[in-house]
Amino acid sequence: MLEIILLSLAVIVFEAIVTFVVLAMAEILDWFLKFEQELDETTLPFTIRNQLENGEYTVYQGLFDATRNEVRKARKIGAKRLDDRLRELHSRDELAIYE
């Protein structure tokens, strides 16, 4: 699933590139709620965490359409740190799916 989402991300234009000192779960959830009307059983809200060599993070957040194998909406987030909830969510895998 991660590979499909990454390939789909490679071909879209990001809605926004934002930067946070500490990226909090509330910011992630607020962005998903902006698109609540677009969520259905075939849409997967996701984040992909990428830790950079300097210890900071790039997080890709988006809505993946599983029927069309494409990302419909996405944004790229830079952060110096992740809050505890986000760190925990991504502790086992770079990809997190929100249900």
GROMACS .gro file of C-alpha atoms in nm:
model
   99
    1MET     CA    1   0.000   0.000   0.000
    2LEU     CA    2   0.284   0.242   0.085
    3GLU     CA    3   0.436   0.201  -0.263
    4ILE     CA    4   0.104   0.272  -0.437
    5ILE     CA    5   0.045   0.586  -0.231
    6LEU     CA    6   0.403   0.708  -0.286
    7LEU     CA    7   0.371   0.661  -0.662
    8SER     CA    8   0.043   0.846  -0.661
    9LEU     CA    9   0.193   1.128  -0.452
   10ALA     CA   10   0.473   1.168  -0.703
   11VAL     CA   11   0.233   1.285  -0.973
   12ILE     CA   12   0.012   1.530  -0.782
   13VAL     CA   13   0.064   1.893  -0.697
   14PHE     CA   14   0.057   1.952  -0.323
   15GLU     CA   15  -0.220   2.167  -0.186
   16ALA     CA   16   0.018   2.334   0.056
   17ILE     CA   17   0.357   2.304   0.214
   18VAL     CA   18   0.345   2.404   0.579
   19THR     CA   19   0.599   2.397   0.859
   20PHE     CA   20   0.554   2.342   1.234
   21VAL     CA   21   0.795   2.341   1.524
   22VAL     CA   22   0.591   2.058   1.680
   23LEU     CA   23   0.340   1.882   1.458
   24ALA     CA   24   0.041   1.778   1.670
   25MET     CA   25  -0.222   1.514   1.602
   26ALA     CA   26  -0.489   1.786   1.633
   27GLU     CA   27  -0.349   1.960   1.323
   28ILE     CA   28  -0.364   1.631   1.128
   29LEU     CA   29  -0.722   1.561   1.235
   30ASP     CA   30  -0.835   1.920   1.166
   31TRP     CA   31  -0.711   1.892   0.807
   32PHE     CA   32  -0.896   1.563   0.757
   33LEU     CA   33  -1.216   1.720   0.895
   34LYS     CA   34  -1.197   1.992   0.627
   35PHE     CA   35  -1.263   1.715   0.373
   36GLU     CA   36  -1.511   1.513   0.577
   37GLN     CA   37  -1.773   1.526   0.298
   38GLU     CA   38  -1.525   1.349   0.065
   39LEU     CA   39  -1.468   1.055   0.300
   40ASP     CA   40  -1.638   0.728   0.214
   41GLU     CA   41  -1.558   0.357   0.238
   42THR     CA   42  -1.314   0.376  -0.055
   43THR     CA   43  -1.120   0.679   0.070
   44LEU     CA   44  -0.827   0.619   0.302
   45PRO     CA   45  -0.699   0.915   0.505
   46PHE     CA   46  -0.325   0.865   0.558
   47THR     CA   47   0.002   1.014   0.676
   48ILE     CA   48   0.352   0.908   0.575
   49ARG     CA   49   0.634   1.005   0.811
   50ASN     CA   50   0.985   1.058   0.679
   51GLN     CA   51   1.259   1.135   0.931
   52LEU     CA   52   1.537   1.345   0.785
   53GLU     CA   53   1.908   1.308   0.860
   54ASN     CA   54   1.900   1.625   1.073
   55GLY     CA   55   1.631   1.469   1.299
   56GLU     CA   56   1.346   1.677   1.161
   57TYR     CA   57   1.046   1.531   0.977
   58THR     CA   58   0.857   1.557   0.654
   59VAL     CA   59   0.502   1.427   0.682
   60TYR     CA   60   0.283   1.371   0.378
   61GLN     CA   61  -0.088   1.382   0.455
   62GLY     CA   62  -0.362   1.295   0.213
   63LEU     CA   63  -0.674   1.119   0.098
   64PHE     CA   64  -0.614   0.807  -0.109
   65ASP     CA   65  -0.891   0.681  -0.340
   66ALA     CA   66  -0.853   0.302  -0.323
   67THR     CA   67  -1.083   0.237  -0.621
   68ARG     CA   68  -0.881   0.460  -0.855
   69ASN     CA   69  -0.539   0.403  -0.687
   70GLU     CA   70  -0.473   0.774  -0.665
   71VAL     CA   71  -0.425   1.044  -0.408
   72ARG     CA   72  -0.707   1.298  -0.432
   73LYS     CA   73  -0.582   1.559  -0.188
   74ALA     CA   74  -0.244   1.596  -0.023
   75ARG     CA   75  -0.013   1.828   0.158
   76LYS     CA   76   0.349   1.821   0.267
   77ILE     CA   77   0.430   1.919   0.624
   78GLY     CA   78   0.771   2.002   0.769
   79ALA     CA   79   0.823   1.966   1.144
   80LYS     CA   80   1.109   1.982   1.387
   81ARG     CA   81   0.928   1.735   1.615
   82LEU     CA   82   0.615   1.519   1.628
   83ASP     CA   83   0.391   1.513   1.933
   84ASP     CA   84   0.364   1.193   2.137
   85ARG     CA   85   0.046   1.071   1.962
   86LEU     CA   86   0.195   1.105   1.614
   87ARG     CA   87   0.523   0.948   1.720
   88GLU     CA   88   0.331   0.652   1.866
   89LEU     CA   89   0.113   0.618   1.557
   90HIS     CA   90   0.420   0.599   1.334
   91SER     CA   91   0.638   0.397   1.572
   92ARG     CA   92   0.605   0.075   1.368
   93ASP     CA   93   0.557   0.201   1.015
   94GLU     CA   94   0.609   0.511   0.801
   95LEU     CA   95   0.248   0.482   0.676
   96ALA     CA   96  -0.052   0.536   0.902
   97ILE     CA   97  -0.409   0.486   0.782
   98TYR     CA   98  -0.682   0.666   0.981
   99GLU     CA   99  -1.011   0.487   1.023
   0.00000   0.00000   0.00000
